[in-house]
Coordinates of C-alpha atoms in Angstrom, one line a residue:
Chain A
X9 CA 82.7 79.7 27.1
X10 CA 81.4 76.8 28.3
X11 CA 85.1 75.8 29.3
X12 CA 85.5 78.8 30.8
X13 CA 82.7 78.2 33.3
X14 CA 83.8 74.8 34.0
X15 CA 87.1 76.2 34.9
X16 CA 85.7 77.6 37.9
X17 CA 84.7 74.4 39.8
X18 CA 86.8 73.6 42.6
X19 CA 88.2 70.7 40.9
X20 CA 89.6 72.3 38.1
X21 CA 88.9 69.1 36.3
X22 CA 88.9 70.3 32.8
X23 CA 91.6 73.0 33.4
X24 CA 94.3 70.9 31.0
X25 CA 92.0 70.5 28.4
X26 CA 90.5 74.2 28.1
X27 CA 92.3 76.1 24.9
X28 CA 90.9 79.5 24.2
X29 CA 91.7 80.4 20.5
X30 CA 92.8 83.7 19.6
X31 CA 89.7 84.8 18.0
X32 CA 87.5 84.1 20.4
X33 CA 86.7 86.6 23.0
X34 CA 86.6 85.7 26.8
X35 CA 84.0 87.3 28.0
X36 CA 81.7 87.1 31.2
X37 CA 81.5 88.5 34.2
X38 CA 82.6 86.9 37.8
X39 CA 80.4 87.9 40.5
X40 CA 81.3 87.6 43.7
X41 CA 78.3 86.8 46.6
X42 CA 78.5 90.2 48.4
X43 CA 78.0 89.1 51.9
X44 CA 79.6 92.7 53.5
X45 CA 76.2 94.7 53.7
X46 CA 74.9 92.6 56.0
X47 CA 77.2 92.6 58.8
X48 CA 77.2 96.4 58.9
X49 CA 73.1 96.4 59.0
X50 CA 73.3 94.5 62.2
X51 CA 75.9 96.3 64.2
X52 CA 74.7 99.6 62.9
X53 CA 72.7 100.7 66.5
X54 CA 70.9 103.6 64.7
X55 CA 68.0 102.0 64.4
X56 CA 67.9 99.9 67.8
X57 CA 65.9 101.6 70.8
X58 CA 67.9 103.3 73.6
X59 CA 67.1 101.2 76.0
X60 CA 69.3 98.1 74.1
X61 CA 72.2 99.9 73.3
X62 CA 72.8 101.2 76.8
X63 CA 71.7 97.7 78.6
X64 CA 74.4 96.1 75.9
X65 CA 77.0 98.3 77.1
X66 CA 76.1 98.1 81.4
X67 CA 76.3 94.1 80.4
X68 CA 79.3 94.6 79.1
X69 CA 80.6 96.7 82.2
X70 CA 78.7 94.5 84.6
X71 CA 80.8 91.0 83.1
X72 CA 84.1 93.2 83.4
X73 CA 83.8 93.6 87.1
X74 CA 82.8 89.9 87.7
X75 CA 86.3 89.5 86.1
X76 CA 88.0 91.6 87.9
X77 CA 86.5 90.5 91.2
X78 CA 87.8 86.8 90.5
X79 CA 90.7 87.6 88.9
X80 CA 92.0 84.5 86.2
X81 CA 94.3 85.0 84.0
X82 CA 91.4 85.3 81.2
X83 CA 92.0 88.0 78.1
X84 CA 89.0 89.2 78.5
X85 CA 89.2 92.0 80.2
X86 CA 92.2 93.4 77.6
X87 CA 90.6 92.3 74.3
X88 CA 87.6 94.3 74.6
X89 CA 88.4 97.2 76.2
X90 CA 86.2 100.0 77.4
X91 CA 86.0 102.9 79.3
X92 CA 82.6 103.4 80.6
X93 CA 83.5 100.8 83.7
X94 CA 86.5 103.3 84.6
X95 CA 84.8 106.4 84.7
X96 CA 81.7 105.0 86.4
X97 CA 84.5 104.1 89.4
X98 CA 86.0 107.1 89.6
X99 CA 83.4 109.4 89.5
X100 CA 81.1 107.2 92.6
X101 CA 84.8 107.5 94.6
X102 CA 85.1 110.7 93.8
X103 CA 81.6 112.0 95.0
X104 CA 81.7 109.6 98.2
X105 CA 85.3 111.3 99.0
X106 CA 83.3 114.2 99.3
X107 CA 83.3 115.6 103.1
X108 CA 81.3 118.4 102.5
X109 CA 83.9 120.2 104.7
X110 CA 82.6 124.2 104.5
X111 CA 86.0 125.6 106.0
X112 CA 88.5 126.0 103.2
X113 CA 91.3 127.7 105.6
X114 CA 91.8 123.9 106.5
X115 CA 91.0 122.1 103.5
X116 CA 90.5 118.5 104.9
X117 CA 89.5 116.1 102.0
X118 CA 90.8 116.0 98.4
X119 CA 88.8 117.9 96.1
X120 CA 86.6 115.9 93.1
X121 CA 88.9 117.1 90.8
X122 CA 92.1 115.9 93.2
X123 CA 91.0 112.8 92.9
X124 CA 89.7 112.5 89.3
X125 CA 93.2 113.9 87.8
X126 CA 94.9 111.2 90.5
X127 CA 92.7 108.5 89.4
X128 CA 93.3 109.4 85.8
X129 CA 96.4 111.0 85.6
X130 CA 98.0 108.9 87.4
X131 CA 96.7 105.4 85.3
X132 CA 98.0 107.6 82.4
X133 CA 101.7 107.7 83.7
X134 CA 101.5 103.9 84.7
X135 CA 100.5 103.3 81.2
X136 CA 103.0 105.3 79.4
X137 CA 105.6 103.9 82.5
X138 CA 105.1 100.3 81.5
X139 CA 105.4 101.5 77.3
X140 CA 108.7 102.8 78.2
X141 CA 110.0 100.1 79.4
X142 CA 109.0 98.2 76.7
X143 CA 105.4 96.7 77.3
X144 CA 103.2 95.0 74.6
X145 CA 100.3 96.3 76.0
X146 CA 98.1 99.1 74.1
X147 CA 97.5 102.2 75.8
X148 CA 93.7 101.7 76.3
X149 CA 93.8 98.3 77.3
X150 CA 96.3 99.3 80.2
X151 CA 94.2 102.2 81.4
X152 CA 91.1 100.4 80.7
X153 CA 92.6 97.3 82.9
X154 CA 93.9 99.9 86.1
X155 CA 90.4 101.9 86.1
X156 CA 88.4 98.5 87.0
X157 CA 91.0 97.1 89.2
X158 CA 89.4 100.4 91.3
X159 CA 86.4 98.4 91.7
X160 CA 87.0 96.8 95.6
X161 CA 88.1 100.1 96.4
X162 CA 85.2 101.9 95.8
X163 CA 83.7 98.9 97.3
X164 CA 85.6 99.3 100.5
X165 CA 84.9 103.0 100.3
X166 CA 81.2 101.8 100.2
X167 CA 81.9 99.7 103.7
X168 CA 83.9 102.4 105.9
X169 CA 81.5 105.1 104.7
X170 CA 78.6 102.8 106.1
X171 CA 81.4 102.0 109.4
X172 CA 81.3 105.7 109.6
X173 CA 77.9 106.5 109.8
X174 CA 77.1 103.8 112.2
X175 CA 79.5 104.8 115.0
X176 CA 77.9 108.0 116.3
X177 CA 80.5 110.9 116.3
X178 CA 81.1 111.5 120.4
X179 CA 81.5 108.0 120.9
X180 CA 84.1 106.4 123.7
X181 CA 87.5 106.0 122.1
X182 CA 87.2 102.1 122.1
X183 CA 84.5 102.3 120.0
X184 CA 86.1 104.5 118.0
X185 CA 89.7 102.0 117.9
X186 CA 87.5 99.5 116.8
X187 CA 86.0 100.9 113.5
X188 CA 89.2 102.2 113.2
X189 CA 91.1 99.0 113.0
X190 CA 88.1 97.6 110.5
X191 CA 88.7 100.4 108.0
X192 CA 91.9 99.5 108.3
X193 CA 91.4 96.1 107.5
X194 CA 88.6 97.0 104.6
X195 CA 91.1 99.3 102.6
X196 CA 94.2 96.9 102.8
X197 CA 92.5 93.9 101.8
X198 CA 90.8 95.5 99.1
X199 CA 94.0 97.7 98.0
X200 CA 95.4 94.5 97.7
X201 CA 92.7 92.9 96.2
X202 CA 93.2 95.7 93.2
X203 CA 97.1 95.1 92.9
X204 CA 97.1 91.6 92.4
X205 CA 94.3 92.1 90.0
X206 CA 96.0 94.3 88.0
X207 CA 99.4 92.3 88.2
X208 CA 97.4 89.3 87.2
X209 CA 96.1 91.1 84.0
X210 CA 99.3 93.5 83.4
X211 CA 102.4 91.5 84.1
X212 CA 102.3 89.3 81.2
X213 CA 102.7 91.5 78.7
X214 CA 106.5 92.5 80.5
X215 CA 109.9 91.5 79.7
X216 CA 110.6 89.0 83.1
X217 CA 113.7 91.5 84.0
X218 CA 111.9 94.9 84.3
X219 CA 108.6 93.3 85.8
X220 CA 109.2 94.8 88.9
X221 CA 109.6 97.9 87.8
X222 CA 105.8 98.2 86.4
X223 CA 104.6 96.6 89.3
X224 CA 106.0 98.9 91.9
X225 CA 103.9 102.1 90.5
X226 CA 100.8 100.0 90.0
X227 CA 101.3 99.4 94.3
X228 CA 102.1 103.0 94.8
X229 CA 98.5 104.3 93.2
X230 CA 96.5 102.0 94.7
X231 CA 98.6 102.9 97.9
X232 CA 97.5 106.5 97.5
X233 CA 93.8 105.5 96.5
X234 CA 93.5 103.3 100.2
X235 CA 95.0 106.1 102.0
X236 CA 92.6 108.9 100.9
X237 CA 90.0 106.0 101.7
X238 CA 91.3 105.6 104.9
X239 CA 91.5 108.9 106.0
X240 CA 88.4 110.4 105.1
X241 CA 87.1 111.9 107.8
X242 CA 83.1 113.2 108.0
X243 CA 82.8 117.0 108.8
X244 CA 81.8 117.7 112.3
Chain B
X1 CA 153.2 64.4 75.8
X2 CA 152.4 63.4 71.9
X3 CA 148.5 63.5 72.1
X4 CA 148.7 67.6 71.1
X5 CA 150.6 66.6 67.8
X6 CA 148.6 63.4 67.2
X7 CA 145.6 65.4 67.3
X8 CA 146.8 68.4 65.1
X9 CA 148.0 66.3 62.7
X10 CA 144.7 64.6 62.5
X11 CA 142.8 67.3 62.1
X12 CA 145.1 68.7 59.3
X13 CA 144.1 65.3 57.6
X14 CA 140.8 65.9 58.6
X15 CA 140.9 69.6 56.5
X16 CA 142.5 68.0 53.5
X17 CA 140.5 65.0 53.2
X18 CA 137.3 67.5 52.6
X19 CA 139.2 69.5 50.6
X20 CA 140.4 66.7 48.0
X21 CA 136.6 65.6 48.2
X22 CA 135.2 68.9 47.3
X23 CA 137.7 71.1 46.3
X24 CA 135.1 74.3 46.2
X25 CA 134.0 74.6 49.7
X26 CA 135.1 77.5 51.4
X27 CA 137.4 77.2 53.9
X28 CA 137.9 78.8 57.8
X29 CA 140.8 78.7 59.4
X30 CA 139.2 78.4 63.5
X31 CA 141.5 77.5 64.9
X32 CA 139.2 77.8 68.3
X33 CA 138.1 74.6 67.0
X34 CA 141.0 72.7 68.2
X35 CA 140.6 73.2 71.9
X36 CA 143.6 70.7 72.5
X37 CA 146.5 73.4 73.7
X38 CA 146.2 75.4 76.6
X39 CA 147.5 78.4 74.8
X40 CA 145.1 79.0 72.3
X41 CA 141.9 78.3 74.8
X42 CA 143.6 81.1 77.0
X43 CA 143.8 83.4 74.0
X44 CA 139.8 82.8 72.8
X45 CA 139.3 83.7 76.9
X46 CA 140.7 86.8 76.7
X47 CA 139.3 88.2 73.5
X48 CA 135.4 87.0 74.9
X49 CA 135.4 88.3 78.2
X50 CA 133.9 91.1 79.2
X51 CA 135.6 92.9 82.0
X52 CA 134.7 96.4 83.1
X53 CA 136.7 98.2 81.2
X54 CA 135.8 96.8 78.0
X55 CA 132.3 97.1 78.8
X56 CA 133.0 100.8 79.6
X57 CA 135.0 101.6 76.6
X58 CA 132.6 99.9 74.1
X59 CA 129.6 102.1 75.8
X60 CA 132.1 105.0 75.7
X61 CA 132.3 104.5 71.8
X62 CA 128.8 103.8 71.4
X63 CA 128.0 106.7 73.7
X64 CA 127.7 109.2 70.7
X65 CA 125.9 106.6 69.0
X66 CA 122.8 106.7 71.1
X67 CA 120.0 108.2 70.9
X68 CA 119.8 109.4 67.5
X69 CA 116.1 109.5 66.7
X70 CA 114.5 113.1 67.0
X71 CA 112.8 114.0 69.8
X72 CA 109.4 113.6 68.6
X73 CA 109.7 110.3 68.2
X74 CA 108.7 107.3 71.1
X75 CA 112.0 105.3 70.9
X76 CA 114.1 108.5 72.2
X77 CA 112.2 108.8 75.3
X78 CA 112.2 104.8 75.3
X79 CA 115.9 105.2 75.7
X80 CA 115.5 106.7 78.8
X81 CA 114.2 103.9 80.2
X82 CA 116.3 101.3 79.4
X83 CA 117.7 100.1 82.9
X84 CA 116.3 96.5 84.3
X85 CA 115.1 96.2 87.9
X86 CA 118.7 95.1 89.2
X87 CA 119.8 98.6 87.8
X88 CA 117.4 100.6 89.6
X89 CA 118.3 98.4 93.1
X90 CA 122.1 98.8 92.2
X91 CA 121.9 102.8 92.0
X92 CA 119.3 103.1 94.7
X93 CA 122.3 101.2 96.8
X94 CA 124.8 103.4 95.7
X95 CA 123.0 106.6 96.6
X96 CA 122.3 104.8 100.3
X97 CA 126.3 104.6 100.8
X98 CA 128.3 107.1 99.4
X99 CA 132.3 106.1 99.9
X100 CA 134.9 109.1 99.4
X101 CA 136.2 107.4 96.2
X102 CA 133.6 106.1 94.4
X103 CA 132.0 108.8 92.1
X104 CA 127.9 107.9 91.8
X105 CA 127.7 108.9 88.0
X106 CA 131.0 107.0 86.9
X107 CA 130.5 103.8 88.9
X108 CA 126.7 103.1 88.8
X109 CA 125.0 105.5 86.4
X110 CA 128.1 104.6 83.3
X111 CA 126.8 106.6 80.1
X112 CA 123.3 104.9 80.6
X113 CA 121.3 107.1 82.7
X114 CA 117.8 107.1 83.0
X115 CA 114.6 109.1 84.0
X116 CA 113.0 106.0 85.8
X117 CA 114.7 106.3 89.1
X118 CA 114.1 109.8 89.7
X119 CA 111.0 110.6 88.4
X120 CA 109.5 107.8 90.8
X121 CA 111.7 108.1 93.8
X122 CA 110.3 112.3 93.5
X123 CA 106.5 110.9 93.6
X124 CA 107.3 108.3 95.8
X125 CA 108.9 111.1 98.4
X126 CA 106.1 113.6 97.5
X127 CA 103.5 111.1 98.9
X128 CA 105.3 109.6 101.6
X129 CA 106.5 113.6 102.9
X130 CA 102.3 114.3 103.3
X131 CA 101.0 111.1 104.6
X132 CA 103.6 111.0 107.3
X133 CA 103.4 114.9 107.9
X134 CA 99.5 114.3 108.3
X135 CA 100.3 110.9 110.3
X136 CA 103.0 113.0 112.7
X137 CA 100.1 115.8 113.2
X138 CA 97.8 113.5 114.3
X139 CA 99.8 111.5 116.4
X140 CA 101.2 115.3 118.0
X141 CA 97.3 116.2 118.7
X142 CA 96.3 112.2 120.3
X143 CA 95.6 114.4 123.7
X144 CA 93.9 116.8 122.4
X145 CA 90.4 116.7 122.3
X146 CA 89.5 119.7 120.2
X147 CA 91.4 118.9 117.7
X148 CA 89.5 117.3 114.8
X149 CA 91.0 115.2 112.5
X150 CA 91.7 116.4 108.9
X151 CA 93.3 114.6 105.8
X152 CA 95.4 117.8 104.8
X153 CA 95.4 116.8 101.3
X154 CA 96.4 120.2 100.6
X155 CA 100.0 119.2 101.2
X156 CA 100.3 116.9 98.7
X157 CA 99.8 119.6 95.6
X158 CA 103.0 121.7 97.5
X159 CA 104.8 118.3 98.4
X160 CA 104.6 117.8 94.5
X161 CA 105.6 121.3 92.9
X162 CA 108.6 121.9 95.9
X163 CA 110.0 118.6 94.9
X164 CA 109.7 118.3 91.3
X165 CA 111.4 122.1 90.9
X166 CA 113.8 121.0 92.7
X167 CA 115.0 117.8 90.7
X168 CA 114.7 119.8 87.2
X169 CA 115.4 123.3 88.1
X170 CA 118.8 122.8 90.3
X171 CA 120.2 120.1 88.0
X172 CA 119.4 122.7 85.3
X173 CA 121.4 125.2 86.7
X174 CA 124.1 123.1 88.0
X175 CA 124.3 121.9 84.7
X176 CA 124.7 125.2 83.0
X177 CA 127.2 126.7 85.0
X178 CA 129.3 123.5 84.6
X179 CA 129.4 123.4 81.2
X180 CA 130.3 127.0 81.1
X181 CA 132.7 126.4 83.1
X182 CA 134.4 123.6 80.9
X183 CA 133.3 125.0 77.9
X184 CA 136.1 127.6 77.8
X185 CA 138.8 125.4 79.0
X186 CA 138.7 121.9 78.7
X187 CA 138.1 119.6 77.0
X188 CA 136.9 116.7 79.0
X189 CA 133.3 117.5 79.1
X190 CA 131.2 117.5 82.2
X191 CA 128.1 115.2 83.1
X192 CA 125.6 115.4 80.5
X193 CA 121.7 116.7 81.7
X194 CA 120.7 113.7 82.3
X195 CA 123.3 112.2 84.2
X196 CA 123.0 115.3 86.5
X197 CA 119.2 114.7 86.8
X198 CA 119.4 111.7 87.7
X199 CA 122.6 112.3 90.8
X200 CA 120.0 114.6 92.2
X201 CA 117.0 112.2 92.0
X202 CA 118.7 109.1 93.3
X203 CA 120.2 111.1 96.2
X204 CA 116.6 112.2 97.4
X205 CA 116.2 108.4 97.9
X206 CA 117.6 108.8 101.5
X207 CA 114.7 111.4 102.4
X208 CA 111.5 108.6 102.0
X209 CA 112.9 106.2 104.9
X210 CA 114.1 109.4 106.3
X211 CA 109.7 110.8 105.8
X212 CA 108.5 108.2 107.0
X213 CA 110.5 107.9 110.6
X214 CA 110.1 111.9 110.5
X215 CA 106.4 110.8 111.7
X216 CA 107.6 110.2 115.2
X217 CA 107.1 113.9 116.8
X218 CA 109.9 114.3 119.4
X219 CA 112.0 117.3 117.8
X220 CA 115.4 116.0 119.0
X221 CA 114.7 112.8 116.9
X222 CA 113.2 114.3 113.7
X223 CA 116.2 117.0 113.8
X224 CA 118.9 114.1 114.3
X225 CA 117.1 111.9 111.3
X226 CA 117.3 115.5 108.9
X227 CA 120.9 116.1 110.0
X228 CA 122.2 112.4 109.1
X229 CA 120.1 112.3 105.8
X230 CA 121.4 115.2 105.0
X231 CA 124.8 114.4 105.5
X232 CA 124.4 110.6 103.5
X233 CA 122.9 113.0 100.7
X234 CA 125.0 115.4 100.4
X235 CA 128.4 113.3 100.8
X236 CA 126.7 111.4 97.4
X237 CA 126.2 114.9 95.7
X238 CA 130.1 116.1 96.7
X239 CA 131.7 113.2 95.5
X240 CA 130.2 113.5 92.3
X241 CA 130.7 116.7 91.2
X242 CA 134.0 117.4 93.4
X243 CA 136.3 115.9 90.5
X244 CA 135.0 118.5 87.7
X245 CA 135.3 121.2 90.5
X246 CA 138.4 120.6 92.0
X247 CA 140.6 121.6 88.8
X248 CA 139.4 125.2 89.3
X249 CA 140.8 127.7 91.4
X250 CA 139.8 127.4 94.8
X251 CA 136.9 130.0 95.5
X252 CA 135.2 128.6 92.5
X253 CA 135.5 125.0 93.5
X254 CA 134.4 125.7 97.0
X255 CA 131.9 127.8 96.6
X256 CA 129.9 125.7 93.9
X257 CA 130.0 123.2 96.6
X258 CA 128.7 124.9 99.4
X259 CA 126.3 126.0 96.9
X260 CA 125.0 122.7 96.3
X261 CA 125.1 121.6 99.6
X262 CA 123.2 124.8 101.1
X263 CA 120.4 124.4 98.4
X264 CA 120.1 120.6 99.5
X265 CA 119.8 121.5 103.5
X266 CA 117.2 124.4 102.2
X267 CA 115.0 121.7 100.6
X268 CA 115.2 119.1 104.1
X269 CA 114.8 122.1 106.6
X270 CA 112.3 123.5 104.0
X271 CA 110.1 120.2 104.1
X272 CA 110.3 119.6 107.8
X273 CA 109.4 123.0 108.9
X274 CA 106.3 123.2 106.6
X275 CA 105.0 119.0 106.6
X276 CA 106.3 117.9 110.2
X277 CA 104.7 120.9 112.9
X278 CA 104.9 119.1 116.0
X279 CA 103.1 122.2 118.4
X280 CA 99.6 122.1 118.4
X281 CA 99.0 125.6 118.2
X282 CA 101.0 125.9 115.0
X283 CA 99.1 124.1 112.3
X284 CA 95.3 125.2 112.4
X285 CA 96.1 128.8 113.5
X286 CA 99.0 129.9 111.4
X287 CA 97.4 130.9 108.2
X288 CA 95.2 133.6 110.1
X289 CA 98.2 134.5 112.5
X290 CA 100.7 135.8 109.2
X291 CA 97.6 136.8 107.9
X292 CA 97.1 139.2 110.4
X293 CA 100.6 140.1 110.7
X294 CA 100.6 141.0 107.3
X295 CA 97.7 142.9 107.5
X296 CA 98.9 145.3 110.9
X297 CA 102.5 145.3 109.0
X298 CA 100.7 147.2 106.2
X299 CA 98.4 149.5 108.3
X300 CA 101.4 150.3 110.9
X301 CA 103.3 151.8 107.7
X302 CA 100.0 153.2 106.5
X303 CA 99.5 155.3 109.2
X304 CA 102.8 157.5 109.2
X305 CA 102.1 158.2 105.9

C-alpha cells in the first residue's frame, strides 16, 4: 500500500521496485482536486445585479467600435463575437432614415423595415457569399464583423442629419450646393472608411485567388447603405 | 555524336551496380530520367501538357462526376461557386463581345458553371437601374422649383422582383422546352439549368454601364444606349442557343429565337419606361391619372347597364 502511494510521486522513484503479490488487494481511492465548480460560480451572472451584466456587455460593445474605428489587423473583433453592437447600428440608422414623409402615393424614404432586412439581409448573403467560396470564417463572426463596420456610417448619418437641419429649407441654391457637396464628402469617406474595415478584418480568412470576389459585395452594401444616407431628404 | 551512348551506357551501369548491391530493391524503369535524347523529352512534353482539348475532355468525363452530394448538403451549393476571380472577369468579357462563332456556354462557361456571376450582376443591375432612375428624375426636374426631391426607394423592391423573375423564370422555360425538344430526338443533350441561368445572367451585364449612362435625360440618347445594349445582348443569347435550334425545322428554330429575343427587348423597354421618366408631369401624377382612368372606365360601362 505504502508502495502504491509512493508510486504516485512525480518521480516515480520507487516504481521498479514496487511488486504487488497476488493476495494482496490494491485498494484506495484516487481523488482528483475538483477545481470545475468554481469556474462556473463566477461566470454564472444570476446572482450579479443588472446593472453589471449590462455595463459588461456595453464595454464590450464600446471596445468593439474603438476597433473598428482604427482598424489593425487585431483578432479581436472575430474571436469574441457579439451581436448587440450590430443591432444597436442598425436600428439608430434605421430610425434616423426616418422622413416622417405622410404622403405614401410618393413614398420617398426607405421604410424601417427596408432598411433593417437590407442591413441584415443583406450581411447574411455576404456571409453565406464568402462560405461558398470557400472562407474560414464562421457565420457569426462574419455578420458580427459587417454589422460594426456600419459604425462611421451611422456616424456620418449623425453629421448630414445635423448639415440638414442647419441649412434652413428655402435657402439660396449655393447654400444649398454647399451642404450638398459635404454630405457628399461625409458619406464617401465614411463608406470607405467601413470597406476597408471590413476588408482589413474579412480578407484574411480567403483563398488569395477569389479575394476579390468577397470584397466586391462587401463595396456594393456599403454602396447602397451611403446612398440611402445621401439621399435622405427631410419632408417639407 | 557519342555523348547519348556514353551516357546511357552509364546509367545502365549505374542500375546494375544498385542492383548487384541490393538485389531486393524495387525497380522503375523512368526512363524520363534520362533527359539526354531529344526524343524522349518531346514524348514526356506531350503526355504533361495540357491543351484545351484535353482539359475539355477530362471535364467532359468528370462532368457526370460532379456534384454528387444530395442537395441538402453545403458542398453541392459550394459547387456552384467554384470559379476564381479571373473566371468571373473572363465571362463578364465574353458576354461584353459576342463574335458570330464563338458560342458563350461552350467557350467561357465549359461544364463549370456557376451561380456567382449572375446572382450578383442581377443585384448589382437592380441597384444601379433605381439609383440612376432616381438620379435621371432629378436631374429632369433641376428647373423646376416645385418639385421636391424624393429618394423613390420604392423602385428598388420592383427593380428586384422584375429582374430576379426574369433570370429564373425565362431560363426555366427556355430550359424546358429545349429539353423537350431534344428529349424525343437526339441524343446530344441541351445546356443543362444552370448553364442556361447563367447565359441569361451574364448577358444582363451589358444593362448596368448601359443604367448608369441611362441617367442622362435626352430621349434620343437613352433610346440609342437601349437599342445597342440590346443588340450586344441579344447577339450573346442567339449565338448560344442558335446551334441546338438550328437542327429543327425552320418555324421552330426561328420562332424560339424571336421568342427570346422579344422577351429580352420586353425586359429593356420595360425598365426604361417605368425607372427612366424624363417628363415632368409623368412621375408624381401618374398613379392618380390611371387611377382615375380606371375608375371613369368602370363607371362609363356601369352606366349602360
Amino acid at each position: 500500500m505504502a508502495e502504491v502511494d509512493e508510486s504516485n510521486k512525480p518521480l516515480f522513484a520507487g516504481l521498479s521496485d514496487v511488486s504487488i503479490s497476488e493476495d494482496i488487494p490494491v485498494e484506495g481511492e484516487i481523488s482528483v482536486p475538483v477545481n470545475s465548480q468554481n469556474p462556473d460560480d463566477e461566470f454564472s451572472t444570476l446572482d450579479e445585479p443588472v446593472k453589471d451584466t449590462i455595463l459588461r456587455d456595453l464595454r464590450a460593445v464600446g471596445k468593439k467600435f474603438v476597433h473598428v474605428m482604427y482598424p489593425k489587423k487585431s483578432s479581436a473583433l472575430l474571436r469574441d463575437w457579439d451581436l448587440w453592437g450590430p443591432l444597436l447600428l442598425c436600428v439608430t440608422l434605421a430610425l434616423m432614415l426616418q422622413g416622417g414623409s405622410a404622403d405614401s402615393k410618393d413614398d420617398g424614404n426607405p421604410q424601417f423595415a427596408e432598411v433593417f432586412v437590407i442591413i441584415w439581409f443583406g450581411s447574411i448573403v455576404i456571409t453565406l457569399n464568402s462560405k461558398l467560396l470557400g472562407g474560414t470564417i464562421s457565420f457569426f463572426q462574419s455578420l458580427c464583423v459587417l454589422g460594426y463596420c456600419i459604425l462611421p456610417l451611422t456616424v456620418a448619418m449623425l453629421l448630414c442629419r445635423l448639415l440638414l437641419m442647419m441649412t434652413p429649407e428655402k435657402a439660396n441654391n449655393a447654400f444649398e450646393l454647399i451642404g450638398f457637396i459635404l454630405r457628399v464628402v461625409v458619406v464617401t469617406a465614411s463608406f470607405s472608411w467601413s470597406t476597408y474595415a471590413s476588408t482589413a478584418f474579412l480578407a484574411d480568412s480567403q483563398p488569395a485567388n477569389r479575394k476579390a470576389l468577397v470584397v466586391y459585395p462587401i463595396f456594393l452594401f456599403y454602396f447602397v447603405i451611403g446612398w440611402m444616407i445621401l439621399t435622405f431628404a427631410t419632408s417639407s | 555524336m557519342a555523348s547519348p551512348d556514353d551516357l546511357k551506357f552509364q546509367e545502365f551501369q549505374e542500375a546494375t551496380d544498385l542492383l548487384s548491391a541490393d538485389p531486393g530493391a524495387s525497380t522503375l524503369s523512368a526512363s524520363s530520367h534520362s533527359g539526354a535524347t531529344g526524343a524522349s523529352l518531346g514524348d514526356v512534353k506531350v503526355d504533361l501538357s495540357d491543351d484545351e482539348e484535353n482539359q475539355q475532355e477530362n471535364s467532359e468525363l468528370l462532368g457526370g462526376e460532379k456534384r454528387t452530394s444530395g442537395f441538402w448538403t453545403f458542398e453541392y451549393y459550394q459547387s456552384f461557386f467554384n470559379v476564381d476571380t479571373v473566371q468571373v472577369l473572363d465571362r463578364i468579357k465574353g458576354s461584353l463581345m459576342p463574335l458570330p462563332g464563338r458560342n458563350f456556354v461552350k467557350h467561357h462557361v465549359r461544364n463549370n458553371p456557376d451561380l456567382y456571376g449572375p446572382f450578383w450582376i442581377c443585384v448589382t443591375l437592380v441597384f444601379s437601374m433605381a439609383i440612376s432612375g432616381n438620379l435621371s428624375t432629378f436631374l429632369s426636374n433641376q428647373g423646376n422649383p416645385s418639385h421636391h426631391y424624393r429618394p423613390q426607394f420604392h423602385k428598388v423592391t420592383a427593380a428586384a422582383v422584375t429582374v430576379f423573375l426574369y433570370v429564373w423564370l425565362v431560363p426555366l422555360g427556355v430550359w424546358g422546352f429545349l429539353t423537350w425538344k431534344r428529349g424525343t430526338e437526339r441524343q446530344i443533350s441541351s445546356y443543362s439549368f444552370l448553364e442556361t441561368v447563367c447565359v441569361y445572367g451574364y448577358s444582363l451585364f451589358i444593362y448596368i454601364p448601359t443604367s448608369m449612362l441611362w441617367s442622362i435625360p435626352f430621349d434620343w440618347w437613352q433610346w440609342l444606349l437601349m437599342v445597342v445594349a440590346m443588340m450586344i445582348s441579344g447577339m450573346v443569347l442567339v449565338t448560344t442557343f442558335w446551334p441546338i435550334v438550328c437542327d429543327e425545322t425552320k418555324t421552330t428554330a426561328f420562332g424560339t429565337m424571336v421568342v427570346i429575343v422579344l422577351l429580352h427587348a420586353l425586359l429593356a423597354v420595360g425598365c426604361k419606361l417605368y425607372f427612366f421618366q424624363t417628363a415632368d408631369v409623368v412621375s408624381p401624377t401618374q398613379p392618380p391619372s390611371i387611377v382615375g382612368n380606371n375608375t371613369a372606365a368602370l363607371t362609363s360601362m356601369a352606366k349602360p347597364h
